[in-house]
């Protein structure tokens, strides 16, 4: 048992005294969004029995205490992606909160049918329960990002638990797909400087979004599409959720809508890895009287026999 276990239990007990005993949240049966879950206090989330028993989480906590991640404040800003390169006609579709037994496979089927790559920000405990689903995501060529182990509000928990949540999720993904994720998205977009610095210290790029249609509230398929369409532009990062039926229902039309606008779907990794698009600039006008150098085109023209 880690030495810090007592502190952990004290933290949870103290918080529980101040709050009503929370309902136990089972990620398998929840129908709402990650955001709804985020409204629980962090201590409540950490007090879940699973949190104390889960080997990934406990192991990560022990190691975080032994070697806290370095802070690299200067690197934080440039390590956060909100929008991709606007000079490329690229859009990233990102699914948070999975994998989910009722929807992930269906999402993957649609993406496969349309040959559309996506990025999945997975919750560690769900990945631990459904490793085959994140294996399928990886085999399908999609990117997998870290969305913490228990999907808690990171700005509301102590530093060592922030790092533990990120580290434990990363280790589940690495153990299943054989490669550690390098993308991180804070649940509910809830982060502060400390969260960002810890994520960067653990080797992640933090990824936010440009377009949030609020699909987690199930506003209706037409509303989801309309909201996304309003924000469609080169470099857009669209946030939707795994486990939401309406999102699944609109997915084929969403992909078609993106393509009708002349935009191409890419993963966040592709967005980050691509070199800056070459700028297409008109050549500078030459001063009067100066002849252009003999480039390939000039030579070809010169070689053409006179008519
Ligand atoms: Zn989430």
mmCIF file of C-alpha atoms and ligand atoms in Angstrom:
data_model
loop_
_atom_site.group_PDB
_atom_site.id
_atom_site.type_symbol
_atom_site.label_atom_id
_atom_site.label_comp_id
_atom_site.label_asym_id
_atom_site.label_seq_id
_atom_site.Cartn_x
_atom_site.Cartn_y
_atom_site.Cartn_z
ATOM 1 C CA UNK A 1 0.000 0.000 0.000
ATOM 2 C CA UNK A 2 1.492 3.354 -0.906
ATOM 3 C CA UNK A 3 2.375 5.609 1.962
ATOM 4 C CA UNK A 4 0.146 8.293 0.507
ATOM 5 C CA UNK A 5 -2.915 6.086 0.697
ATOM 6 C CA UNK A 6 -3.821 7.498 4.084
ATOM 7 C CA UNK A 7 -3.684 11.017 2.719
ATOM 8 C CA UNK A 8 -5.835 9.947 -0.170
ATOM 9 C CA UNK A 9 -8.472 8.437 2.085
ATOM 10 C CA UNK A 10 -8.409 11.460 4.400
ATOM 11 C CA UNK A 11 -8.912 13.745 1.480
ATOM 12 C CA UNK A 12 -11.889 11.766 0.317
ATOM 13 C CA UNK A 13 -13.413 11.440 3.763
ATOM 14 C CA UNK A 14 -13.074 15.127 4.537
ATOM 15 C CA UNK A 15 -14.651 16.068 1.269
ATOM 16 C CA UNK A 16 -17.433 13.564 1.763
ATOM 17 C CA UNK A 17 -18.309 15.130 5.077
ATOM 18 C CA UNK A 18 -18.930 18.426 3.383
ATOM 19 C CA UNK A 19 -20.936 16.985 0.560
ATOM 20 C CA UNK A 20 -23.934 14.783 0.278
ATOM 21 C CA UNK A 21 -22.944 11.187 -0.335
ATOM 22 C CA UNK A 22 -22.757 10.994 -4.092
ATOM 23 C CA UNK A 23 -24.550 8.486 -6.223
ATOM 24 C CA UNK A 24 -22.176 5.886 -7.495
ATOM 25 C CA UNK A 25 -21.504 6.565 -11.118
ATOM 26 C CA UNK A 26 -21.108 3.606 -13.348
ATOM 27 C CA UNK A 27 -19.534 4.611 -16.627
ATOM 28 C CA UNK A 28 -21.234 1.688 -18.295
ATOM 29 C CA UNK A 29 -24.732 2.861 -17.576
ATOM 30 C CA UNK A 30 -24.352 6.621 -17.612
ATOM 31 C CA UNK A 31 -26.245 8.116 -20.443
ATOM 32 C CA UNK A 32 -25.210 11.693 -19.970
ATOM 33 C CA UNK A 33 -21.994 13.279 -20.946
ATOM 34 C CA UNK A 34 -18.609 13.520 -19.457
ATOM 35 C CA UNK A 35 -19.488 17.052 -18.527
ATOM 36 C CA UNK A 36 -22.344 15.898 -16.343
ATOM 37 C CA UNK A 37 -19.938 13.602 -14.652
ATOM 38 C CA UNK A 38 -17.475 16.401 -14.227
ATOM 39 C CA UNK A 39 -19.901 18.207 -12.016
ATOM 40 C CA UNK A 40 -19.201 15.687 -9.296
ATOM 41 C CA UNK A 41 -16.541 16.893 -6.956
ATOM 42 C CA UNK A 42 -13.126 15.568 -7.702
ATOM 43 C CA UNK A 43 -12.895 14.056 -4.251
ATOM 44 C CA UNK A 44 -16.110 12.224 -4.911
ATOM 45 C CA UNK A 45 -14.760 10.833 -8.113
ATOM 46 C CA UNK A 46 -11.555 9.798 -6.421
ATOM 47 C CA UNK A 47 -13.471 8.123 -3.639
ATOM 48 C CA UNK A 48 -14.982 5.641 -6.009
ATOM 49 C CA UNK A 49 -14.046 2.230 -4.860
ATOM 50 C CA UNK A 50 -12.631 1.459 -8.258
ATOM 51 C CA UNK A 51 -10.139 4.262 -7.893
ATOM 52 C CA UNK A 52 -8.606 2.732 -4.828
ATOM 53 C CA UNK A 53 -8.428 -0.761 -6.217
ATOM 54 C CA UNK A 54 -7.363 -0.116 -9.720
ATOM 55 C CA UNK A 55 -3.789 -1.231 -10.225
ATOM 56 C CA UNK A 56 -3.055 1.283 -12.985
ATOM 57 C CA UNK A 57 -4.202 4.186 -10.877
ATOM 58 C CA UNK A 58 -2.411 3.084 -7.697
ATOM 59 C CA UNK A 59 0.772 2.308 -9.562
ATOM 60 C CA UNK A 60 0.704 5.678 -11.293
ATOM 61 C CA UNK A 61 0.108 7.449 -7.988
ATOM 62 C CA UNK A 62 3.104 5.753 -6.397
ATOM 63 C CA UNK A 63 5.346 6.664 -9.271
ATOM 64 C CA UNK A 64 4.130 10.238 -9.434
ATOM 65 C CA UNK A 65 5.076 10.628 -5.789
ATOM 66 C CA UNK A 66 8.491 9.183 -6.477
ATOM 67 C CA UNK A 67 9.257 11.250 -9.571
ATOM 68 C CA UNK A 68 6.976 14.239 -9.994
ATOM 69 C CA UNK A 69 6.848 15.440 -13.593
ATOM 70 C CA UNK A 70 8.933 18.433 -14.443
ATOM 71 C CA UNK A 71 7.304 21.744 -15.007
ATOM 72 C CA UNK A 72 8.166 23.455 -18.215
ATOM 73 C CA UNK A 73 6.113 26.591 -18.214
ATOM 74 C CA UNK A 74 7.662 28.008 -21.347
ATOM 75 C CA UNK A 75 6.656 24.935 -23.311
ATOM 76 C CA UNK A 76 3.043 24.910 -22.193
ATOM 77 C CA UNK A 77 1.690 27.513 -24.546
ATOM 78 C CA UNK A 78 3.198 26.090 -27.687
ATOM 79 C CA UNK A 79 2.164 22.586 -26.656
ATOM 80 C CA UNK A 80 -1.532 23.389 -26.672
ATOM 81 C CA UNK A 81 -3.437 22.858 -29.885
ATOM 82 C CA UNK A 82 -6.736 24.613 -30.357
ATOM 83 C CA UNK A 83 -6.834 24.920 -34.140
ATOM 84 C CA UNK A 84 -4.756 23.224 -36.798
ATOM 85 C CA UNK A 85 -2.883 24.864 -39.631
ATOM 86 C CA UNK A 86 -5.403 27.130 -41.338
ATOM 87 C CA UNK A 87 -3.498 27.058 -44.614
ATOM 88 C CA UNK A 88 -4.484 23.440 -45.143
ATOM 89 C CA UNK A 89 -8.071 22.332 -45.837
ATOM 90 C CA UNK A 90 -7.952 19.952 -42.901
ATOM 91 C CA UNK A 91 -10.476 19.279 -40.163
ATOM 92 C CA UNK A 92 -10.139 16.932 -37.178
ATOM 93 C CA UNK A 93 -13.096 15.041 -35.784
ATOM 94 C CA UNK A 94 -12.537 14.100 -32.138
ATOM 95 C CA UNK A 95 -14.600 11.751 -29.975
ATOM 96 C CA UNK A 96 -14.339 12.063 -26.196
ATOM 97 C CA UNK A 97 -15.317 9.793 -23.295
ATOM 98 C CA UNK A 98 -15.115 6.359 -24.892
ATOM 99 C CA UNK A 99 -14.561 3.626 -25.506
ATOM 100 C CA UNK A 100 -18.175 2.728 -25.050
ATOM 101 C CA UNK A 101 -19.645 -0.744 -25.555
ATOM 102 C CA UNK A 102 -22.808 0.635 -27.130
ATOM 103 C CA UNK A 103 -21.314 2.955 -29.686
ATOM 104 C CA UNK A 104 -17.566 2.779 -30.327
ATOM 105 C CA UNK A 105 -17.766 -0.116 -32.746
ATOM 106 C CA UNK A 106 -20.578 1.547 -34.667
ATOM 107 C CA UNK A 107 -18.604 4.785 -34.907
ATOM 108 C CA UNK A 108 -15.640 2.807 -36.200
ATOM 109 C CA UNK A 109 -17.825 1.102 -38.810
ATOM 110 C CA UNK A 110 -19.054 4.445 -40.154
ATOM 111 C CA UNK A 111 -15.529 5.882 -40.193
ATOM 112 C CA UNK A 112 -14.333 2.793 -42.033
ATOM 113 C CA UNK A 113 -17.144 2.994 -44.597
ATOM 114 C CA UNK A 114 -16.242 6.606 -45.338
ATOM 115 C CA UNK A 115 -12.484 6.099 -44.995
ATOM 116 C CA UNK A 116 -12.499 8.935 -42.496
ATOM 117 C CA UNK A 117 -9.788 9.131 -39.814
ATOM 118 C CA UNK A 118 -10.642 10.456 -36.364
ATOM 119 C CA UNK A 119 -9.145 10.981 -32.932
ATOM 120 C CA UNK A 120 -10.491 9.317 -29.786
ATOM 121 C CA UNK A 121 -9.778 10.847 -26.381
ATOM 122 C CA UNK A 122 -10.399 7.842 -24.194
ATOM 123 C CA UNK A 123 -11.121 7.525 -20.490
ATOM 124 C CA UNK A 124 -8.642 5.194 -18.799
ATOM 125 C CA UNK A 125 -11.108 3.144 -16.809
ATOM 126 C CA UNK A 126 -13.213 2.565 -19.919
ATOM 127 C CA UNK A 127 -10.150 1.569 -21.908
ATOM 128 C CA UNK A 128 -9.248 -0.846 -19.131
ATOM 129 C CA UNK A 129 -12.702 -2.441 -19.346
ATOM 130 C CA UNK A 130 -12.864 -2.517 -23.123
ATOM 131 C CA UNK A 131 -9.317 -2.931 -24.382
ATOM 132 C CA UNK A 132 -10.496 -4.521 -27.636
ATOM 133 C CA UNK A 133 -12.314 -1.330 -28.566
ATOM 134 C CA UNK A 134 -9.220 0.853 -28.338
ATOM 135 C CA UNK A 135 -7.256 -1.844 -30.159
ATOM 136 C CA UNK A 136 -9.785 -1.519 -32.980
ATOM 137 C CA UNK A 137 -9.432 2.262 -32.914
ATOM 138 C CA UNK A 138 -5.688 1.898 -33.265
ATOM 139 C CA UNK A 139 -5.927 -0.762 -35.991
ATOM 140 C CA UNK A 140 -8.297 1.513 -37.907
ATOM 141 C CA UNK A 141 -5.567 4.144 -38.183
ATOM 142 C CA UNK A 142 -7.201 6.545 -35.770
ATOM 143 C CA UNK A 143 -5.363 8.552 -33.133
ATOM 144 C CA UNK A 144 -5.890 7.791 -29.471
ATOM 145 C CA UNK A 145 -5.540 10.505 -26.864
ATOM 146 C CA UNK A 146 -5.591 10.614 -23.079
ATOM 147 C CA UNK A 147 -8.740 11.897 -21.349
ATOM 148 C CA UNK A 148 -7.652 11.017 -17.766
ATOM 149 C CA UNK A 149 -8.326 7.812 -15.895
ATOM 150 C CA UNK A 150 -11.573 8.717 -14.111
ATOM 151 C CA UNK A 151 -12.766 11.715 -16.104
ATOM 152 C CA UNK A 152 -12.537 14.173 -13.244
ATOM 153 C CA UNK A 153 -12.296 17.956 -13.121
ATOM 154 C CA UNK A 154 -8.555 18.347 -13.001
ATOM 155 C CA UNK A 155 -8.429 21.933 -11.801
ATOM 156 C CA UNK A 156 -10.198 20.896 -8.608
ATOM 157 C CA UNK A 157 -7.917 18.148 -7.401
ATOM 158 C CA UNK A 158 -4.470 18.208 -5.796
ATOM 159 C CA UNK A 159 -1.418 18.221 -8.005
ATOM 160 C CA UNK A 160 -0.391 14.627 -7.362
ATOM 161 C CA UNK A 161 -3.823 13.362 -8.356
ATOM 162 C CA UNK A 162 -3.821 15.454 -11.511
ATOM 163 C CA UNK A 163 -0.604 13.812 -12.603
ATOM 164 C CA UNK A 164 -1.848 10.395 -11.508
ATOM 165 C CA UNK A 165 -5.043 10.716 -13.547
ATOM 166 C CA UNK A 166 -3.065 11.579 -16.674
ATOM 167 C CA UNK A 167 -0.334 9.033 -16.137
ATOM 168 C CA UNK A 168 -2.670 6.124 -15.333
ATOM 169 C CA UNK A 169 -4.741 6.666 -18.466
ATOM 170 C CA UNK A 170 -1.607 6.833 -20.590
ATOM 171 C CA UNK A 171 -0.366 3.575 -19.163
ATOM 172 C CA UNK A 172 -3.591 1.717 -19.859
ATOM 173 C CA UNK A 173 -3.515 2.859 -23.477
ATOM 174 C CA UNK A 174 0.185 2.004 -23.823
ATOM 175 C CA UNK A 175 -0.353 -1.459 -22.381
ATOM 176 C CA UNK A 176 -3.214 -2.189 -24.775
ATOM 177 C CA UNK A 177 -2.066 -0.680 -28.063
ATOM 178 C CA UNK A 178 1.673 -0.870 -27.434
ATOM 179 C CA UNK A 179 2.302 2.820 -27.777
ATOM 180 C CA UNK A 180 1.885 5.629 -25.277
ATOM 181 C CA UNK A 181 -0.524 8.389 -26.289
ATOM 182 C CA UNK A 182 0.957 11.831 -26.722
ATOM 183 C CA UNK A 183 -2.262 13.805 -26.977
ATOM 184 C CA UNK A 184 -4.174 14.907 -23.904
ATOM 185 C CA UNK A 185 -7.534 16.603 -23.489
ATOM 186 C CA UNK A 186 -8.709 17.695 -20.032
ATOM 187 C CA UNK A 187 -12.253 16.494 -19.251
ATOM 188 C CA UNK A 188 -14.757 19.262 -19.847
ATOM 189 C CA UNK A 189 -11.905 21.467 -21.050
ATOM 190 C CA UNK A 190 -11.288 22.144 -17.375
ATOM 191 C CA UNK A 191 -7.655 23.059 -16.925
ATOM 192 C CA UNK A 192 -5.464 25.689 -15.370
ATOM 193 C CA UNK A 193 -1.775 26.460 -15.617
ATOM 194 C CA UNK A 194 -0.852 23.657 -13.250
ATOM 195 C CA UNK A 195 -2.814 21.066 -15.231
ATOM 196 C CA UNK A 196 -1.267 22.255 -18.477
ATOM 197 C CA UNK A 197 2.238 22.225 -17.036
ATOM 198 C CA UNK A 198 1.815 18.751 -15.614
ATOM 199 C CA UNK A 199 0.493 17.415 -18.912
ATOM 200 C CA UNK A 200 3.440 18.899 -20.770
ATOM 201 C CA UNK A 201 5.802 17.594 -18.089
ATOM 202 C CA UNK A 202 4.422 14.112 -18.752
ATOM 203 C CA UNK A 203 5.171 14.494 -22.434
ATOM 204 C CA UNK A 204 1.740 15.413 -23.803
ATOM 205 C CA UNK A 205 0.402 17.929 -26.248
ATOM 206 C CA UNK A 206 -2.798 19.369 -24.850
ATOM 207 C CA UNK A 207 -5.580 19.463 -27.428
ATOM 208 C CA UNK A 208 -8.662 21.639 -27.107
ATOM 209 C CA UNK A 209 -11.172 22.377 -29.874
ATOM 210 C CA UNK A 210 -12.693 25.066 -32.054
ATOM 211 C CA UNK A 211 -16.191 23.610 -32.361
ATOM 212 C CA UNK A 212 -18.377 22.185 -29.600
ATOM 213 C CA UNK A 213 -21.923 21.440 -30.812
ATOM 214 C CA UNK A 214 -23.055 20.327 -27.342
ATOM 215 C CA UNK A 215 -23.964 16.861 -28.568
ATOM 216 C CA UNK A 216 -23.796 15.584 -24.980
ATOM 217 C CA UNK A 217 -27.106 17.341 -24.366
ATOM 218 C CA UNK A 218 -28.706 15.537 -27.320
ATOM 219 C CA UNK A 219 -30.112 18.740 -28.850
ATOM 220 C CA UNK A 220 -31.275 16.917 -31.983
ATOM 221 C CA UNK A 221 -29.371 15.755 -35.058
ATOM 222 C CA UNK A 222 -30.197 18.855 -37.105
ATOM 223 C CA UNK A 223 -28.955 21.164 -34.358
ATOM 224 C CA UNK A 224 -25.717 19.227 -33.975
ATOM 225 C CA UNK A 225 -25.044 19.451 -37.706
ATOM 226 C CA UNK A 226 -25.965 23.120 -37.891
ATOM 227 C CA UNK A 227 -23.688 24.044 -35.008
ATOM 228 C CA UNK A 228 -20.782 22.158 -36.500
ATOM 229 C CA UNK A 229 -21.389 23.620 -39.936
ATOM 230 C CA UNK A 230 -21.260 27.128 -38.488
ATOM 231 C CA UNK A 231 -17.694 26.544 -37.301
ATOM 232 C CA UNK A 232 -16.382 24.613 -40.278
ATOM 233 C CA UNK A 233 -13.189 26.083 -41.630
ATOM 234 C CA UNK A 234 -9.622 24.955 -42.294
ATOM 235 C CA UNK A 235 -7.908 23.790 -39.118
ATOM 236 C CA UNK A 236 -11.157 23.225 -37.223
ATOM 237 C CA UNK A 237 -11.117 20.708 -34.384
ATOM 238 C CA UNK A 238 -14.601 19.328 -33.762
ATOM 239 C CA UNK A 239 -15.518 17.973 -30.341
ATOM 240 C CA UNK A 240 -18.202 15.268 -30.160
ATOM 241 C CA UNK A 241 -18.725 12.353 -27.793
ATOM 242 C CA UNK A 242 -18.619 8.602 -27.956
ATOM 243 C CA UNK A 243 -21.735 7.154 -26.317
ATOM 244 C CA UNK A 244 -24.204 9.722 -27.662
ATOM 245 C CA UNK A 245 -26.794 8.211 -29.991
ATOM 246 C CA UNK A 246 -27.538 11.434 -31.875
ATOM 247 C CA UNK A 247 -23.858 11.864 -32.672
ATOM 248 C CA UNK A 248 -23.772 8.376 -34.085
ATOM 249 C CA UNK A 249 -26.924 9.089 -36.098
ATOM 250 C CA UNK A 250 -25.523 12.237 -37.723
ATOM 251 C CA UNK A 251 -22.024 10.911 -38.340
ATOM 252 C CA UNK A 252 -22.471 9.916 -42.023
ATOM 253 C CA UNK A 253 -24.076 13.245 -42.857
ATOM 254 C CA UNK A 254 -21.439 15.098 -40.845
ATOM 255 C CA UNK A 255 -18.628 13.496 -42.848
ATOM 256 C CA UNK A 256 -20.405 14.286 -46.113
ATOM 257 C CA UNK A 257 -21.019 17.870 -45.018
ATOM 258 C CA UNK A 258 -17.328 18.352 -44.211
ATOM 259 C CA UNK A 259 -16.322 16.968 -47.598
ATOM 260 C CA UNK A 260 -18.895 19.038 -49.478
ATOM 261 C CA UNK A 261 -17.138 22.090 -48.067
ATOM 262 C CA UNK A 262 -13.917 20.927 -49.690
ATOM 263 C CA UNK A 263 -12.382 19.947 -46.349
ATOM 264 C CA UNK A 264 -10.504 16.764 -45.580
ATOM 265 C CA UNK A 265 -10.666 14.799 -42.344
ATOM 266 C CA UNK A 266 -7.354 14.091 -40.644
ATOM 267 C CA UNK A 267 -6.292 12.914 -37.205
ATOM 268 C CA UNK A 268 -4.845 15.312 -34.658
ATOM 269 C CA UNK A 269 -1.520 13.509 -35.074
ATOM 270 C CA UNK A 270 -1.600 14.246 -38.790
ATOM 271 C CA UNK A 271 -2.391 17.879 -38.043
ATOM 272 C CA UNK A 272 0.575 18.121 -35.723
ATOM 273 C CA UNK A 273 3.035 16.186 -37.829
ATOM 274 C CA UNK A 274 2.489 17.946 -41.125
ATOM 275 C CA UNK A 275 5.059 20.598 -41.914
ATOM 276 C CA UNK A 276 3.676 24.078 -42.471
ATOM 277 C CA UNK A 277 1.954 24.341 -45.815
ATOM 278 C CA UNK A 278 4.197 26.032 -48.357
ATOM 279 C CA UNK A 279 3.037 29.533 -48.944
ATOM 280 C CA UNK A 280 2.043 30.277 -52.518
ATOM 281 C CA UNK A 281 3.195 33.778 -53.265
ATOM 282 C CA UNK A 282 3.256 35.633 -56.515
ATOM 283 C CA UNK A 283 6.820 36.291 -57.657
ATOM 284 C CA UNK A 284 8.186 39.704 -56.913
ATOM 285 C CA UNK A 285 8.033 41.938 -60.012
ATOM 286 C CA UNK A 286 11.428 42.453 -61.540
ATOM 287 C CA UNK A 287 12.790 45.963 -61.887
ATOM 288 C CA UNK A 288 12.315 47.353 -65.339
ATOM 289 C CA UNK A 289 15.042 46.416 -67.755
ATOM 290 C CA UNK A 290 16.063 43.260 -65.857
ATOM 291 C CA UNK A 291 15.623 40.014 -67.788
ATOM 292 C CA UNK A 292 14.324 36.973 -65.898
ATOM 293 C CA UNK A 293 16.844 34.183 -65.242
ATOM 294 C CA UNK A 294 16.641 31.180 -67.491
ATOM 295 C CA UNK A 295 14.650 28.783 -65.413
ATOM 296 C CA UNK A 296 13.340 25.463 -66.650
ATOM 297 C CA UNK A 297 10.274 27.085 -68.175
ATOM 298 C CA UNK A 298 12.384 29.702 -69.958
ATOM 299 C CA UNK A 299 14.653 27.029 -71.403
ATOM 300 C CA UNK A 300 11.701 25.027 -72.648
ATOM 301 C CA UNK A 301 10.269 28.079 -74.331
ATOM 302 C CA UNK A 302 13.586 28.944 -75.893
ATOM 303 C CA UNK A 303 14.050 25.427 -77.186
ATOM 304 C CA UNK A 304 10.714 25.506 -78.963
ATOM 305 C CA UNK A 305 11.363 25.860 -82.697
ATOM 306 C CA UNK A 306 10.126 29.036 -84.288
ATOM 307 C CA UNK A 307 6.872 28.733 -86.130
HETATM 308 ZN ZN1 LIG B 1 -14.985 14.152 -21.545
#
